[in-house]
CSV table of C-alpha atoms and ligand atoms in Angstrom, one decimal:
chain,number,residue,atom,x,y,z
L,1,UNK,CA,0.0,0.1,0.1
L,2,UNK,CA,1.0,3.6,-1.1
L,3,UNK,CA,1.7,5.8,2.3
L,4,UNK,CA,2.8,8.5,1.0
L,5,UNK,CA,3.7,10.2,4.0
L,6,UNK,CA,3.6,13.6,1.7
L,7,UNK,CA,0.9,13.0,0.6
L,8,UNK,CA,-0.9,13.6,4.5
L,9,UNK,CA,1.9,16.7,5.1
L,10,UNK,CA,0.3,17.5,2.1
L,11,UNK,CA,-3.3,17.6,3.5
L,12,UNK,CA,-3.0,18.2,7.0
L,13,UNK,CA,-1.3,21.4,5.6
L,14,UNK,CA,-4.2,22.0,3.3
L,15,UNK,CA,-7.1,20.9,6.0
L,16,UNK,CA,-5.6,20.9,9.5
L,17,UNK,CA,-5.1,17.1,11.5
L,18,UNK,CA,-9.1,17.7,11.5
L,19,UNK,CA,-9.3,17.2,8.0
L,20,UNK,CA,-12.5,20.1,8.5
L,21,UNK,CA,-11.6,22.9,5.7
L,22,UNK,CA,-9.1,25.2,8.0
L,23,UNK,CA,-10.3,29.1,9.3
L,24,UNK,CA,-7.3,30.1,9.1
L,25,UNK,CA,-5.9,29.1,5.5
L,26,UNK,CA,-4.4,32.4,4.4
L,27,UNK,CA,-2.9,33.0,8.3
L,28,UNK,CA,1.1,31.6,7.6
L,29,UNK,CA,1.1,33.1,4.2
L,30,UNK,CA,4.2,36.2,4.1
L,31,UNK,CA,2.7,39.6,4.1
L,32,UNK,CA,2.5,41.1,0.4
L,33,UNK,CA,4.7,43.1,-0.9
L,34,UNK,CA,2.8,46.2,-1.5
L,35,UNK,CA,0.5,45.7,1.8
L,36,UNK,CA,-2.2,46.8,1.1
L,37,UNK,CA,-2.6,43.8,-1.1
L,38,UNK,CA,-3.7,40.4,0.4
L,39,UNK,CA,-2.3,38.0,-2.5
L,40,UNK,CA,-3.5,34.7,-0.8
L,41,UNK,CA,-1.0,31.8,-1.0
L,42,UNK,CA,-3.4,29.3,-3.2
L,43,UNK,CA,-2.6,32.6,-5.7
L,44,UNK,CA,1.0,32.3,-6.4
L,45,UNK,CA,2.3,28.5,-4.1
L,46,UNK,CA,1.5,26.1,-6.0
L,47,UNK,CA,1.3,23.6,-2.3
L,48,UNK,CA,-2.6,25.3,-2.4
L,49,UNK,CA,-4.1,25.2,-5.3
L,50,UNK,CA,-6.8,23.4,-4.7
L,51,UNK,CA,-6.0,21.1,-7.2
L,52,UNK,CA,-3.2,20.1,-5.2
L,53,UNK,CA,-6.2,20.1,-2.5
L,54,UNK,CA,-8.2,17.1,-4.8
L,55,UNK,CA,-5.5,15.3,-5.5
L,56,UNK,CA,-4.3,15.0,-0.9
L,57,UNK,CA,-8.3,14.1,-0.8
L,58,UNK,CA,-7.9,11.4,-3.6
L,59,UNK,CA,-4.5,10.4,-2.8
L,60,UNK,CA,-6.0,9.7,0.9
L,61,UNK,CA,-8.6,8.0,-0.2
L,62,UNK,CA,-7.2,5.7,-1.7
L,63,UNK,CA,-4.6,4.4,1.3
L,64,UNK,CA,-7.7,5.3,4.2
L,65,UNK,CA,-9.4,2.0,2.0
L,66,UNK,CA,-6.6,0.4,1.9
L,67,UNK,CA,-5.8,0.6,-2.4
L,68,UNK,CA,-2.4,0.5,-3.8
L,69,UNK,CA,-2.2,3.8,-5.9
L,70,UNK,CA,-3.4,2.8,-9.3
L,71,UNK,CA,-2.2,5.3,-11.4
L,72,UNK,CA,1.3,5.6,-13.4
L,73,UNK,CA,1.7,2.0,-13.2
L,74,UNK,CA,5.2,0.8,-14.2
L,75,UNK,CA,5.3,-2.0,-16.5
L,76,UNK,CA,8.0,-3.9,-19.0
L,77,UNK,CA,7.6,-5.9,-21.9
L,78,UNK,CA,5.0,-5.2,-24.5
L,79,UNK,CA,1.1,-4.1,-23.6
L,80,UNK,CA,-0.9,-6.8,-25.4
L,81,UNK,CA,-3.8,-8.8,-23.3
L,82,UNK,CA,-0.8,-9.7,-21.0
L,83,UNK,CA,0.8,-7.1,-19.2
L,84,UNK,CA,3.8,-8.0,-15.9
L,85,UNK,CA,3.6,-5.9,-13.9
L,86,UNK,CA,5.3,-5.8,-10.2
L,87,UNK,CA,6.7,-8.9,-11.8
L,88,UNK,CA,3.6,-10.3,-11.9
L,89,UNK,CA,2.0,-11.5,-14.8
L,90,UNK,CA,-1.8,-10.2,-16.0
L,91,UNK,CA,-4.6,-9.2,-18.2
L,92,UNK,CA,-4.4,-6.4,-18.8
L,93,UNK,CA,-7.6,-3.9,-20.2
L,94,UNK,CA,-6.2,-0.7,-19.7
L,95,UNK,CA,-4.2,-0.4,-23.1
L,96,UNK,CA,-5.4,-0.4,-27.0
L,97,UNK,CA,-2.6,-1.7,-28.7
L,98,UNK,CA,-6.3,-2.6,-30.8
L,99,UNK,CA,-4.0,-5.0,-33.5
L,100,UNK,CA,-2.0,-6.5,-31.6
L,101,UNK,CA,0.8,-4.5,-32.8
L,102,UNK,CA,3.1,-2.8,-31.1
L,103,UNK,CA,5.3,-4.9,-30.5
L,104,UNK,CA,5.4,-6.9,-33.9
L,105,UNK,CA,8.5,-7.9,-34.8
L,106,UNK,CA,7.1,-6.0,-38.9
L,107,UNK,CA,6.6,-3.2,-37.2
L,108,UNK,CA,9.2,-3.0,-35.1
L,109,UNK,CA,11.9,-3.1,-37.6
L,110,UNK,CA,10.8,-0.9,-40.2
L,111,UNK,CA,11.3,1.4,-36.3
L,112,UNK,CA,14.3,0.8,-36.1
L,113,UNK,CA,15.3,1.1,-40.6
L,114,UNK,CA,14.0,4.4,-40.1
L,115,UNK,CA,15.8,5.0,-37.0
L,116,UNK,CA,18.9,3.7,-38.9
L,117,UNK,CA,17.6,6.1,-41.8
L,118,UNK,CA,17.3,9.7,-40.6
L,119,UNK,CA,18.6,9.1,-37.1
L,120,UNK,CA,15.7,9.8,-33.2
L,121,UNK,CA,14.4,13.8,-34.9
L,122,UNK,CA,15.0,15.1,-38.2
L,123,UNK,CA,16.1,17.7,-35.4
L,124,UNK,CA,13.2,20.6,-37.6
L,125,UNK,CA,9.7,21.5,-37.9
L,126,UNK,CA,8.4,19.9,-41.8
L,127,UNK,CA,7.6,23.7,-43.3
L,128,UNK,CA,11.7,24.2,-42.9
L,129,UNK,CA,14.3,20.6,-43.2
L,130,UNK,CA,11.9,18.2,-41.2
L,131,UNK,CA,10.2,17.3,-44.0
L,132,UNK,CA,11.4,12.6,-45.2
L,133,UNK,CA,10.3,10.5,-47.0
L,134,UNK,CA,8.4,8.7,-44.6
L,135,UNK,CA,6.4,10.9,-44.3
L,136,UNK,CA,4.9,11.3,-47.8
L,137,UNK,CA,4.2,7.8,-48.2
L,138,UNK,CA,2.7,7.0,-44.8
L,139,UNK,CA,0.0,9.9,-45.9
L,140,UNK,CA,-0.7,9.3,-50.1
L,141,UNK,CA,-1.3,5.5,-48.5
L,142,UNK,CA,-3.5,6.3,-45.4
L,143,UNK,CA,-5.5,8.7,-48.0
L,144,UNK,CA,-6.1,5.8,-50.5
L,145,UNK,CA,-7.3,4.1,-47.8
L,146,UNK,CA,-9.6,6.3,-46.3
L,147,UNK,CA,-10.5,7.4,-49.6
L,148,UNK,CA,-10.1,10.6,-49.8
L,149,UNK,CA,-7.8,13.7,-51.5
L,150,UNK,CA,-5.2,13.9,-49.0
L,151,UNK,CA,-3.6,13.8,-45.7
L,152,UNK,CA,-1.4,15.3,-43.3
L,153,UNK,CA,-0.2,13.5,-40.2
L,154,UNK,CA,1.0,15.5,-36.7
L,155,UNK,CA,3.1,14.6,-33.6
L,156,UNK,CA,0.2,13.8,-30.7
L,157,UNK,CA,-3.3,12.8,-31.3
L,158,UNK,CA,-4.0,15.1,-29.0
L,159,UNK,CA,-2.7,18.3,-30.7
L,160,UNK,CA,-3.3,18.0,-34.2
L,161,UNK,CA,-6.7,17.1,-33.0
L,162,UNK,CA,-6.8,20.4,-31.3
L,163,UNK,CA,-4.8,21.8,-34.0
L,164,UNK,CA,-6.9,21.1,-36.9
L,165,UNK,CA,-10.7,22.8,-35.2
L,166,UNK,CA,-8.8,25.7,-33.7
L,167,UNK,CA,-8.0,26.0,-37.8
L,168,UNK,CA,-10.2,25.6,-39.2
L,169,UNK,CA,-13.1,27.7,-37.2
L,170,UNK,CA,-12.8,31.6,-35.8
L,171,UNK,CA,-14.4,33.9,-34.0
L,172,UNK,CA,-17.5,34.3,-37.1
L,173,UNK,CA,-17.7,30.3,-37.5
L,174,UNK,CA,-19.6,27.7,-34.7
L,175,UNK,CA,-18.8,24.3,-33.5
L,176,UNK,CA,-21.5,21.5,-32.4
L,177,UNK,CA,-20.2,18.9,-30.4
L,178,UNK,CA,-21.8,15.3,-29.6
L,179,UNK,CA,-21.6,15.8,-25.5
L,180,UNK,CA,-19.5,12.6,-25.4
L,181,UNK,CA,-16.8,13.8,-27.9
L,182,UNK,CA,-13.0,13.4,-26.3
L,183,UNK,CA,-11.0,16.5,-24.5
L,184,UNK,CA,-8.6,17.4,-27.5
L,185,UNK,CA,-12.2,17.8,-29.3
L,186,UNK,CA,-13.6,20.0,-27.4
L,187,UNK,CA,-9.7,21.8,-26.3
L,188,UNK,CA,-9.9,22.9,-30.2
L,189,UNK,CA,-13.1,24.1,-29.8
L,190,UNK,CA,-12.6,26.6,-26.9
L,191,UNK,CA,-8.8,27.7,-28.3
L,192,UNK,CA,-11.0,28.9,-31.8
L,193,UNK,CA,-13.0,31.0,-30.7
L,194,UNK,CA,-16.1,30.2,-31.9
L,195,UNK,CA,-18.9,29.8,-31.0
L,196,UNK,CA,-19.6,26.6,-28.8
L,197,UNK,CA,-23.4,24.2,-28.6
L,198,UNK,CA,-22.6,20.8,-27.4
L,199,UNK,CA,-26.3,18.0,-28.5
L,200,UNK,CA,-27.0,15.9,-26.2
L,201,UNK,CA,-25.2,12.4,-27.6
L,202,UNK,CA,-25.7,10.7,-30.8
L,203,UNK,CA,-29.2,12.5,-30.7
L,204,UNK,CA,-29.6,14.1,-34.9
L,205,UNK,CA,-32.6,15.6,-34.9
L,206,UNK,CA,-31.2,18.4,-32.2
L,207,UNK,CA,-28.5,18.7,-33.9
L,208,UNK,CA,-30.3,19.4,-37.0
L,209,UNK,CA,-32.6,21.5,-34.9
L,210,UNK,CA,-29.6,23.5,-33.7
L,211,UNK,CA,-28.6,23.6,-36.9
L,212,UNK,CA,-32.1,25.1,-38.7
L,213,UNK,CA,-32.2,27.5,-35.9
L,214,UNK,CA,-28.2,28.9,-35.8
L,215,UNK,CA,-27.2,28.2,-39.4
L,216,UNK,CA,-28.0,31.8,-40.6
L,217,UNK,CA,-26.1,33.6,-38.2
L,218,UNK,CA,-22.3,32.1,-38.5
L,219,UNK,CA,-20.5,31.4,-41.1
L,220,UNK,CA,-18.4,27.8,-41.2
L,221,UNK,CA,-20.6,25.2,-39.3
L,222,UNK,CA,-18.2,22.1,-37.9
L,223,UNK,CA,-20.1,19.1,-36.1
L,224,UNK,CA,-17.8,17.2,-34.0
L,225,UNK,CA,-18.4,13.9,-33.4
L,226,UNK,CA,-16.8,10.1,-33.4
L,227,UNK,CA,-16.1,7.6,-34.8
L,228,UNK,CA,-16.1,4.9,-31.7
L,229,UNK,CA,-16.9,7.2,-28.3
L,230,UNK,CA,-14.1,6.4,-26.0
L,231,UNK,CA,-16.4,5.7,-22.3
L,232,UNK,CA,-18.9,4.0,-23.9
L,233,UNK,CA,-18.0,1.9,-27.5
L,234,UNK,CA,-21.4,2.6,-29.7
L,235,UNK,CA,-20.7,4.1,-32.5
L,236,UNK,CA,-22.7,7.2,-34.1
L,237,UNK,CA,-25.6,7.1,-37.0
L,238,UNK,CA,-23.1,8.8,-40.2
L,239,UNK,CA,-25.0,8.1,-42.6
L,240,UNK,CA,-27.9,10.4,-40.9
L,241,UNK,CA,-24.9,13.0,-39.7
L,242,UNK,CA,-23.4,13.2,-43.3
L,243,UNK,CA,-27.5,13.8,-44.5
L,244,UNK,CA,-27.5,16.9,-41.7
L,245,UNK,CA,-23.8,18.2,-42.4
L,246,UNK,CA,-25.3,18.3,-46.7
L,247,UNK,CA,-28.4,20.0,-46.3
L,248,UNK,CA,-27.7,22.6,-44.1
L,249,UNK,CA,-23.6,23.2,-45.2
L,250,UNK,CA,-22.2,23.1,-42.6
L,251,UNK,CA,-18.4,20.6,-42.2
L,252,UNK,CA,-18.9,17.1,-40.2
L,253,UNK,CA,-15.5,15.7,-38.5
L,254,UNK,CA,-15.2,12.0,-37.1
L,255,UNK,CA,-12.3,11.7,-34.7
L,256,UNK,CA,-11.5,8.0,-35.3
L,257,UNK,CA,-8.9,7.2,-33.0
L,258,UNK,CA,-11.2,3.3,-32.0
L,259,UNK,CA,-13.0,3.9,-35.8
L,260,UNK,CA,-9.7,2.9,-37.1
L,261,UNK,CA,-8.6,-0.8,-37.1
L,262,UNK,CA,-10.9,-2.0,-35.5
L,263,UNK,CA,-14.5,-1.4,-37.2
L,264,UNK,CA,-16.4,-2.1,-40.8
L,265,UNK,CA,-15.6,-5.4,-42.8
L,266,UNK,CA,-12.1,-4.7,-43.5
L,267,UNK,CA,-11.1,-2.4,-39.7
L,268,UNK,CA,-11.0,0.3,-42.4
L,269,UNK,CA,-13.1,2.7,-39.5
L,270,UNK,CA,-15.9,3.8,-40.3
L,271,UNK,CA,-15.5,4.7,-44.0
L,272,UNK,CA,-15.0,1.0,-44.2
L,273,UNK,CA,-18.6,0.1,-41.6
L,274,UNK,CA,-21.4,2.3,-43.4
L,275,UNK,CA,-20.3,2.2,-46.3
L,276,UNK,CA,-19.6,5.5,-47.5
L,277,UNK,CA,-17.7,7.3,-49.9
L,278,UNK,CA,-13.9,8.8,-48.4
L,279,UNK,CA,-15.1,12.0,-49.6
L,280,UNK,CA,-19.1,12.4,-47.3
L,281,UNK,CA,-16.8,12.7,-43.8
L,282,UNK,CA,-15.2,16.4,-44.6
L,283,UNK,CA,-12.2,16.0,-41.8
L,284,UNK,CA,-11.0,12.7,-40.2
L,285,UNK,CA,-9.1,12.9,-37.9
L,286,UNK,CA,-7.2,10.0,-36.3
L,287,UNK,CA,-4.5,8.7,-33.2
L,288,UNK,CA,-1.2,7.2,-34.3
L,289,UNK,CA,-1.7,5.8,-30.4
L,290,UNK,CA,-4.2,2.9,-31.4
L,291,UNK,CA,-4.9,1.1,-33.6
L,292,UNK,CA,-1.4,2.5,-35.8
L,293,UNK,CA,0.9,1.4,-33.1
L,294,UNK,CA,3.3,4.1,-32.5
L,295,UNK,CA,2.6,8.1,-31.7
L,296,UNK,CA,1.4,10.9,-33.4
L,297,UNK,CA,-2.0,11.8,-35.5
L,298,UNK,CA,-3.7,12.6,-38.8
L,299,UNK,CA,-5.6,14.4,-41.2
L,300,UNK,CA,-7.3,13.7,-44.4
L,301,UNK,CA,-9.5,15.0,-46.3
L,302,UNK,CA,-9.1,17.0,-49.9
L,303,UNK,CA,-6.1,18.3,-51.1
L,304,UNK,CA,-7.1,22.0,-49.6
L,305,UNK,CA,-7.9,21.2,-46.6
L,306,UNK,CA,-4.3,19.6,-45.9
L,307,UNK,CA,-2.1,22.5,-47.9
L,308,UNK,CA,-4.6,24.2,-44.9
L,309,UNK,CA,-3.0,22.4,-42.5
L,310,UNK,CA,0.5,21.7,-43.6
L,311,UNK,CA,1.4,26.0,-44.7
L,312,UNK,CA,-0.7,27.3,-41.8
L,313,UNK,CA,-1.8,25.1,-39.0
L,314,UNK,CA,-0.1,25.4,-35.3
L,315,UNK,CA,0.2,22.6,-33.8
L,316,UNK,CA,0.6,20.8,-37.6
L,317,UNK,CA,2.5,22.2,-39.6
L,318,UNK,CA,3.6,25.8,-38.3
L,319,UNK,CA,5.1,25.9,-34.6
L,320,UNK,CA,5.5,22.2,-34.1
L,321,UNK,CA,8.4,19.5,-35.1
L,322,UNK,CA,7.6,17.5,-37.5
L,323,UNK,CA,7.1,13.6,-36.3
L,324,UNK,CA,9.9,10.9,-35.4
L,325,UNK,CA,10.9,9.2,-38.6
L,326,UNK,CA,10.3,5.6,-36.3
L,327,UNK,CA,6.7,6.6,-35.3
L,328,UNK,CA,6.1,8.0,-39.8
L,329,UNK,CA,7.8,4.1,-39.7
L,330,UNK,CA,5.7,2.5,-37.5
L,331,UNK,CA,2.4,3.2,-38.7
L,332,UNK,CA,3.1,3.3,-41.7
L,333,UNK,CA,4.2,-0.7,-41.4
L,334,UNK,CA,1.4,-1.2,-39.2
L,335,UNK,CA,-1.2,0.3,-41.8
L,336,UNK,CA,0.4,-1.7,-44.2
L,337,UNK,CA,-0.8,-4.9,-42.1
L,338,UNK,CA,-3.8,-3.9,-41.4
L,339,UNK,CA,-5.3,-3.8,-45.1
L,340,UNK,CA,-2.9,-7.0,-45.4
L,341,UNK,CA,-4.3,-8.6,-42.6
L,342,UNK,CA,-8.3,-7.4,-41.8
L,343,UNK,CA,-8.3,-10.3,-39.6
L,344,UNK,CA,-6.9,-8.9,-37.1
L,345,UNK,CA,-10.0,-5.7,-37.0
L,346,UNK,CA,-12.4,-8.9,-36.6
L,347,UNK,CA,-10.9,-10.7,-34.1
L,348,UNK,CA,-10.2,-7.7,-32.0
L,349,UNK,CA,-14.3,-7.5,-32.6
L,350,UNK,CA,-15.5,-10.5,-32.7
L,351,UNK,CA,-14.1,-10.8,-29.5
L,352,UNK,CA,-15.1,-7.9,-27.8
L,353,UNK,CA,-18.7,-9.2,-29.2
L,354,UNK,CA,-18.2,-12.0,-27.4
L,355,UNK,CA,-17.1,-10.3,-23.6
L,356,UNK,CA,-20.2,-8.0,-24.0
L,357,UNK,CA,-22.6,-11.6,-24.1
L,358,UNK,CA,-20.5,-12.6,-21.4
L,359,UNK,CA,-20.3,-9.9,-19.4
L,360,UNK,CA,-25.3,-9.5,-20.4
L,361,UNK,CA,-25.5,-13.4,-19.0
L,362,UNK,CA,-23.3,-12.3,-15.8
L,363,UNK,CA,-25.8,-9.0,-15.6
L,364,UNK,CA,-23.9,-6.9,-15.8
L,365,UNK,CA,-24.2,-3.4,-17.7
L,366,UNK,CA,-21.9,-2.9,-21.3
L,367,UNK,CA,-24.4,0.3,-22.2
L,368,UNK,CA,-24.6,0.6,-24.7
L,369,UNK,CA,-21.7,-0.2,-27.0
L,370,UNK,CA,-21.6,-2.4,-29.8
L,371,UNK,CA,-19.4,-3.7,-32.3
L,372,UNK,CA,-15.8,-2.5,-31.1
L,373,UNK,CA,-13.4,-2.9,-29.7
L,374,UNK,CA,-14.3,-0.2,-26.4
L,375,UNK,CA,-17.3,-1.7,-23.7
L,376,UNK,CA,-18.0,-0.2,-20.1
L,377,UNK,CA,-19.3,-2.0,-17.5
L,378,UNK,CA,-21.8,0.2,-15.9
L,379,UNK,CA,-21.1,0.4,-11.8
L,380,UNK,CA,-22.4,4.2,-11.2
L,381,UNK,CA,-20.8,5.6,-7.8
L,382,UNK,CA,-17.0,6.1,-8.1
L,383,UNK,CA,-16.2,4.4,-4.7
L,384,UNK,CA,-17.8,0.8,-5.6
L,385,UNK,CA,-15.7,1.3,-9.6
L,386,UNK,CA,-12.8,2.3,-7.4
L,387,UNK,CA,-12.7,-0.7,-5.2
L,388,UNK,CA,-13.8,-3.4,-8.4
L,389,UNK,CA,-10.9,-2.2,-10.2
L,390,UNK,CA,-8.3,-3.2,-7.1
L,391,UNK,CA,-9.8,-6.2,-6.4
L,392,UNK,CA,-9.2,-6.7,-9.8
L,393,UNK,CA,-5.9,-5.6,-10.1
L,394,UNK,CA,-5.2,-7.7,-6.7
L,395,UNK,CA,-6.5,-11.4,-9.6
L,396,UNK,CA,-4.7,-10.2,-11.6
L,397,UNK,CA,-7.0,-8.5,-14.0
L,398,UNK,CA,-5.8,-4.7,-15.0
L,399,UNK,CA,-9.5,-2.3,-15.7
L,400,UNK,CA,-8.8,0.7,-15.3
L,401,UNK,CA,-12.1,2.3,-13.5
L,402,UNK,CA,-12.9,6.0,-15.0
L,403,UNK,CA,-15.1,8.3,-13.0
L,404,UNK,CA,-15.9,11.5,-12.4
L,405,UNK,CA,-14.3,14.1,-14.3
L,406,UNK,CA,-13.8,11.6,-16.9
L,407,UNK,CA,-16.7,10.8,-17.5
L,408,UNK,CA,-20.3,12.1,-15.6
L,409,UNK,CA,-20.9,11.8,-11.5
L,410,UNK,CA,-23.0,8.9,-10.7
L,411,UNK,CA,-21.7,6.9,-14.8
L,412,UNK,CA,-18.1,5.4,-13.0
L,413,UNK,CA,-17.5,3.1,-15.2
L,414,UNK,CA,-14.4,0.2,-15.3
L,415,UNK,CA,-13.8,0.1,-19.2
L,416,UNK,CA,-12.5,-2.8,-21.0
L,417,UNK,CA,-10.1,-2.5,-24.7
L,418,UNK,CA,-9.7,-5.5,-25.8
L,419,UNK,CA,-7.3,-6.5,-28.5
L,420,UNK,CA,-7.3,-9.1,-30.7
L,421,UNK,CA,-4.7,-11.1,-28.6
L,422,UNK,CA,-8.4,-11.9,-26.1
L,423,UNK,CA,-8.6,-15.4,-26.3
L,424,UNK,CA,-12.0,-16.8,-24.3
L,425,UNK,CA,-10.1,-17.5,-21.5
L,426,UNK,CA,-8.7,-14.3,-19.9
L,427,UNK,CA,-12.5,-12.8,-20.9
L,428,UNK,CA,-13.9,-16.2,-19.8
L,429,UNK,CA,-12.6,-15.9,-15.8
L,430,UNK,CA,-12.6,-11.4,-16.4
L,431,UNK,CA,-16.5,-11.7,-16.1
L,432,UNK,CA,-16.7,-14.1,-14.1
L,433,UNK,CA,-13.9,-12.7,-11.5
L,434,UNK,CA,-15.8,-9.6,-12.3
L,435,UNK,CA,-19.7,-10.7,-11.3
L,436,UNK,CA,-18.4,-12.7,-7.9
L,437,UNK,CA,-16.9,-9.3,-6.9
L,438,UNK,CA,-20.0,-7.0,-7.9
L,439,UNK,CA,-22.1,-9.0,-5.3
L,440,UNK,CA,-19.7,-9.0,-2.6
L,441,UNK,CA,-19.4,-4.8,-2.8
L,442,UNK,CA,-19.5,-2.7,0.4
L,443,UNK,CA,-22.7,0.7,0.0
L,444,UNK,CA,-20.4,3.6,-1.1
L,445,UNK,CA,-19.8,5.3,2.0
L,446,UNK,CA,-19.8,8.6,-0.3
L,447,UNK,CA,-16.4,9.5,0.7
L,448,UNK,CA,-15.2,10.2,-2.7
C,501,LIG,C1,-11.3,10.1,-29.5
C,501,LIG,C2,-9.5,10.3,-29.1
C,501,LIG,N1,-9.7,11.5,-29.3
C,501,LIG,C3,-8.0,12.2,-30.0
C,501,LIG,C4,-7.1,11.3,-28.7
C,501,LIG,C5,-5.8,11.5,-27.9
C,501,LIG,O1,-4.6,11.2,-29.0
C,501,LIG,P1,-3.3,10.8,-28.4
C,501,LIG,O2,-3.6,10.0,-27.0
C,501,LIG,O3,-3.1,9.6,-29.2
C,501,LIG,O4,-2.7,11.7,-28.3
C,501,LIG,C6,-7.3,10.4,-27.7
C,501,LIG,C7,-6.9,9.6,-26.9
C,501,LIG,O5,-6.8,9.0,-25.7
C,501,LIG,C8,-9.1,9.3,-27.7
C,501,LIG,O6,-8.8,8.9,-27.3
């Protein structure tokens, strides 16, 4: 158990020995330089920032409950269907190495070759002297797979997503986003300065109404959604979204972080899943940290879109170094394997379907998850989710608890990422254990 004595000291300092907030919270504050101005410690001393109070409370809760601290766990080897932590072999549902390519010898070899050819960094932004043939090769093959004109690869998924949205929308524009889209989309929307409205999750009627009411007052309108939602594992009605965006002359952007490489008969994402044309979606985005077995992100679509992002978008083409050669080589090799071995995608969805079926048979609530490799088991109370994750871990199963603020209050869950290497044995053992633990979970005390 992590006792974290510095955490106890921090908590005592912030909250006092009784745990009650101290009335004299700033009594030990040094006098301000200008005596007419009182600057409170929470405005200049990190240890007094409310965020640290939150952190201290969380650590205290874990220690108080006898839970091992579950964040920043170190592992050895590759994270696949199993992972080694603290010398123990665990069944792993916490990494999104969906196609099991992160340790694939062909992907590793390609990355090593790129290091031999180009070193560990290009030492520059692409636009200056950071360009290497691998970037273009990956982008052309990706555009071909998606059925679009062009693609641009960026350094991180989060940054490429936020950078593209932040660049494409302006003050005079409107962004309508599904209430459950990823933080990288929300951040991009915020930095864009555009007017923003959320629509209820997957509610196309609500989106249509918002557009009917507001479209006329704005110039560009962006609609943001995901191919597979990362916390719920469900898929939006993309054909309907395409119809709506066409009628209202808006632009549709789909974040395919959890759908590319996984859904569709060939595993090639929403275009493949719904039998669409690549051009039906204006802005294709995905991270490279999941099915592509590396890190980075891409945006794909029309030539003009990609030209603008490459030449002008901060965080994609400007003010940022080029992607790493080894990452581009790994992504390119993963893409080629994805195309050549579509059974990987079929296997990961099949084992996720099996997980869903067994979970439901055991009376577990899997929310709206379907046809994807993300399966939540809904728990509701954060404390119960933390308790279950800790007990699963003790029993050799690593599934991460998702609690507020990552999901709404009272919507805590355990999230299971399935991997093409998971077996029915892994699933059977996990479901049996989880059902048994859930039945014996202590009632939540309202401590967290
Ligand atoms: C839906 C979604 N979009 C974007 C990202 C950001 O990608 P990355 O973590 O590779 O930067 C993530 C990451 O987890 C994600 O789940």
